[in-house]
PDB file of C-alpha atoms in Angstrom:
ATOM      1  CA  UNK A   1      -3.366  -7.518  11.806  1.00 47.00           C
ATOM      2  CA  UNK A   2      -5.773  -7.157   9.120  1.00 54.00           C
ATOM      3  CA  UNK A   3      -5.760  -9.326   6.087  1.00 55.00           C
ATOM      4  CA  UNK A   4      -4.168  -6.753   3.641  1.00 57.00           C
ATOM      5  CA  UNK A   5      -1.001  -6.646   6.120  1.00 59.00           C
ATOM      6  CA  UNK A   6      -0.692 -10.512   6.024  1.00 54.00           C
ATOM      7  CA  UNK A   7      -0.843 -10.903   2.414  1.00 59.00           C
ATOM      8  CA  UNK A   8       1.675  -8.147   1.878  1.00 58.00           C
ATOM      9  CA  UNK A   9       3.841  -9.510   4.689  1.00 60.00           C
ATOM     10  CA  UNK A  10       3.582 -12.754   2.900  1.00 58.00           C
ATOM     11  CA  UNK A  11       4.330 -11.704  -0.417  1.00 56.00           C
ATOM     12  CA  UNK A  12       7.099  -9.061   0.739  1.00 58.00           C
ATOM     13  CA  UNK A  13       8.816 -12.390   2.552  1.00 61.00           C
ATOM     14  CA  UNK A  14       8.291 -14.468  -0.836  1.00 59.00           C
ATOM     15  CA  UNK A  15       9.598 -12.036  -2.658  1.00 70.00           C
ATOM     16  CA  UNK A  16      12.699 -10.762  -1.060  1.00 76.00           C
ATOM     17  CA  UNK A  17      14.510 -13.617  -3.084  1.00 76.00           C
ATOM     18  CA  UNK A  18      13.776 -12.328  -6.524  1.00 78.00           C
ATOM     19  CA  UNK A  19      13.837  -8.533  -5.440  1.00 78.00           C
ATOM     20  CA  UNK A  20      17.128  -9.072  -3.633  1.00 78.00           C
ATOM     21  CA  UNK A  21      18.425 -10.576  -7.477  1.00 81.00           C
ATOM     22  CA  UNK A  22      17.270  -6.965  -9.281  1.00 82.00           C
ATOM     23  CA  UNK A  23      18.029  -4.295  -6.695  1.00 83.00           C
ATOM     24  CA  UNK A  24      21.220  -2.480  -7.462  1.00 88.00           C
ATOM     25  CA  UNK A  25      24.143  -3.290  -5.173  1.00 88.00           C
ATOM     26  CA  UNK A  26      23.967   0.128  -3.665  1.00 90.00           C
ATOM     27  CA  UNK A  27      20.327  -0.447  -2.334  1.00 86.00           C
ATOM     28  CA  UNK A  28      20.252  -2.622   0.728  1.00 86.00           C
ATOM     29  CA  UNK A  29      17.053  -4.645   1.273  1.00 83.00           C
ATOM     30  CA  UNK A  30      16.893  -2.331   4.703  1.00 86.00           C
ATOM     31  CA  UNK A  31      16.920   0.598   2.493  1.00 87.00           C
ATOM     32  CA  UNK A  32      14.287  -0.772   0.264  1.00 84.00           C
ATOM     33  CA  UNK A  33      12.002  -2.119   2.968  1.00 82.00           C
ATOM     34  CA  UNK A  34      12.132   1.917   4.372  1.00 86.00           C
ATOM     35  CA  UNK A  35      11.290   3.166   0.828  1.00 85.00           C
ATOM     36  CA  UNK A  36       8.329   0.412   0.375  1.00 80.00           C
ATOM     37  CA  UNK A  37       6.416   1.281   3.811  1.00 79.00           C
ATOM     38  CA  UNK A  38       7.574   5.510   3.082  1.00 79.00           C
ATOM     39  CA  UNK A  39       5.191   4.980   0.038  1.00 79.00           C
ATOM     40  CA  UNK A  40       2.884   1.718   1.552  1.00 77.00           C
ATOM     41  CA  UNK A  41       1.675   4.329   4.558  1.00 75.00           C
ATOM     42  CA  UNK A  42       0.346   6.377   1.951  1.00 76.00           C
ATOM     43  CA  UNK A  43      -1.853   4.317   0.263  1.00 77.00           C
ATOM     44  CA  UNK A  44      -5.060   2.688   0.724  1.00 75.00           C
ATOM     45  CA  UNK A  45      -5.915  -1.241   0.335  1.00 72.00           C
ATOM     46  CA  UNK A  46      -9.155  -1.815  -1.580  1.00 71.00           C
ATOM     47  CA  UNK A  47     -10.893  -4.172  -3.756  1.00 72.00           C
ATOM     48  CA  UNK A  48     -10.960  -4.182  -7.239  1.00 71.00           C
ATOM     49  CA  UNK A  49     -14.785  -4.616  -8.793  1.00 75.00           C
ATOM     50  CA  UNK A  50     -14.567  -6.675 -11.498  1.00 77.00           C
ATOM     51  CA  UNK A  51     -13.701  -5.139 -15.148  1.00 77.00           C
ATOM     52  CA  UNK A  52     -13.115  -6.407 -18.383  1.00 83.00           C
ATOM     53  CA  UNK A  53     -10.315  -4.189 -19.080  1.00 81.00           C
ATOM     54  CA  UNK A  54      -8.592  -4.623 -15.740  1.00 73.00           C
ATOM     55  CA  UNK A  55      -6.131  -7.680 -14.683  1.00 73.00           C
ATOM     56  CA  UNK A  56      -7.404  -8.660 -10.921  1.00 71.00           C
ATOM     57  CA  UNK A  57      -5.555 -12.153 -11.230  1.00 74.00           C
ATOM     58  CA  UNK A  58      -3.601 -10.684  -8.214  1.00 71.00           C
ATOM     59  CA  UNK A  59      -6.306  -9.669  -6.424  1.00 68.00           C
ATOM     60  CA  UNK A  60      -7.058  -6.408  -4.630  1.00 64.00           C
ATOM     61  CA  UNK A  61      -4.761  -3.816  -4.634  1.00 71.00           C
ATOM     62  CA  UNK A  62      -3.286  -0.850  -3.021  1.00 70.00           C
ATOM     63  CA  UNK A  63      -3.997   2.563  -4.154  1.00 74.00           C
ATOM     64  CA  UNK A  64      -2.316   5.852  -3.406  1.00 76.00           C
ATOM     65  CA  UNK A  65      -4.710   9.077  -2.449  1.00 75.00           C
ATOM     66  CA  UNK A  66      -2.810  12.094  -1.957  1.00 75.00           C
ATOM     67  CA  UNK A  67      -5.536  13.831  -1.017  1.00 73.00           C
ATOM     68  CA  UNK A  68      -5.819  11.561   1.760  1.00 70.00           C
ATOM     69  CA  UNK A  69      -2.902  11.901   2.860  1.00 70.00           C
ATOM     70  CA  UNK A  70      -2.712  15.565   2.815  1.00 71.00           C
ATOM     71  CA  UNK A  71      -5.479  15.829   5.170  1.00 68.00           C
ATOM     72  CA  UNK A  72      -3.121  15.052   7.807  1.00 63.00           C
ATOM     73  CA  UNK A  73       0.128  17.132   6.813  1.00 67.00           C
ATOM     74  CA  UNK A  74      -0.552  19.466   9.896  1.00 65.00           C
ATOM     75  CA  UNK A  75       0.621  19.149  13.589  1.00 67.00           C
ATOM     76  CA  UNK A  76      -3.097  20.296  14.443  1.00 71.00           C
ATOM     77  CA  UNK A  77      -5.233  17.679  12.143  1.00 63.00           C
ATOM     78  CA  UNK A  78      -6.350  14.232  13.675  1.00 66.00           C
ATOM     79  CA  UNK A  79      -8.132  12.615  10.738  1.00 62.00           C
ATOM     80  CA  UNK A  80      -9.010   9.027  10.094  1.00 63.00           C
ATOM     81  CA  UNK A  81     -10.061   8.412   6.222  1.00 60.00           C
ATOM     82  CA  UNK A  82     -11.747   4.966   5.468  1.00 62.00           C
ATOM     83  CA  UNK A  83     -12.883   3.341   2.363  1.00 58.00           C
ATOM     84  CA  UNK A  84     -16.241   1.671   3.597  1.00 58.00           C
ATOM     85  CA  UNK A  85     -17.969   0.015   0.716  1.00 57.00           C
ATOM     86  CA  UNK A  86     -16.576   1.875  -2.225  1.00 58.00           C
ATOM     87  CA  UNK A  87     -17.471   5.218  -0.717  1.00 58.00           C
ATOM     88  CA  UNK A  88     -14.563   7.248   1.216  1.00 56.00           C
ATOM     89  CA  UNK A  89     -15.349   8.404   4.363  1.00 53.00           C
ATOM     90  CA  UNK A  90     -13.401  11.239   6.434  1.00 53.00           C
ATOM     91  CA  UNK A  91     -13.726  11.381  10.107  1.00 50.00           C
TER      92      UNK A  91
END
């Protein structure tokens, strides 16, 4: 597993406690796990740069790209898009 995946693995496991305490009754935590990874497989992990304007007490952080994503809304595409070094790359 890569690193990302562990420390959101971690955290999801931490914080199923306190999420399970604000979810509405009508939201199971099987329903919310589905609706996390629905919008987590869309997204890209990357590092924050430093920024005076920016809180990165938590660390990196998870970014969503829809043009990314779009590149592979077709039963014909095959595309792998990586974030190598700040600079996207689509293969």
């Amino acid at each position: 597993m890569f690193v990302h995946q562990l420390r959101q693995n971690r955290v999801t496991m931490c914080d199923k406690r306190l999420l399970l305490n604000v979810l509405p009754d009508n939201i199971s935590w099987s329903r919310f796990i589905w609706a996390w990874h629905v919008v987590n497989t869309r997204c890209i992990y990357r590092e924050n740069k430093f920024h005076p304007l920016v809180d990165n007490s938590q660390g990196d952080a998870l970014a969503i790209v829809p043009l990314i994503d779009m590149l592979n809304h077709s039963n014909e595409n095959q595309v792998c898009a990586v974030l190598w070094m700040y600079q996207p790359v689509i293969i």
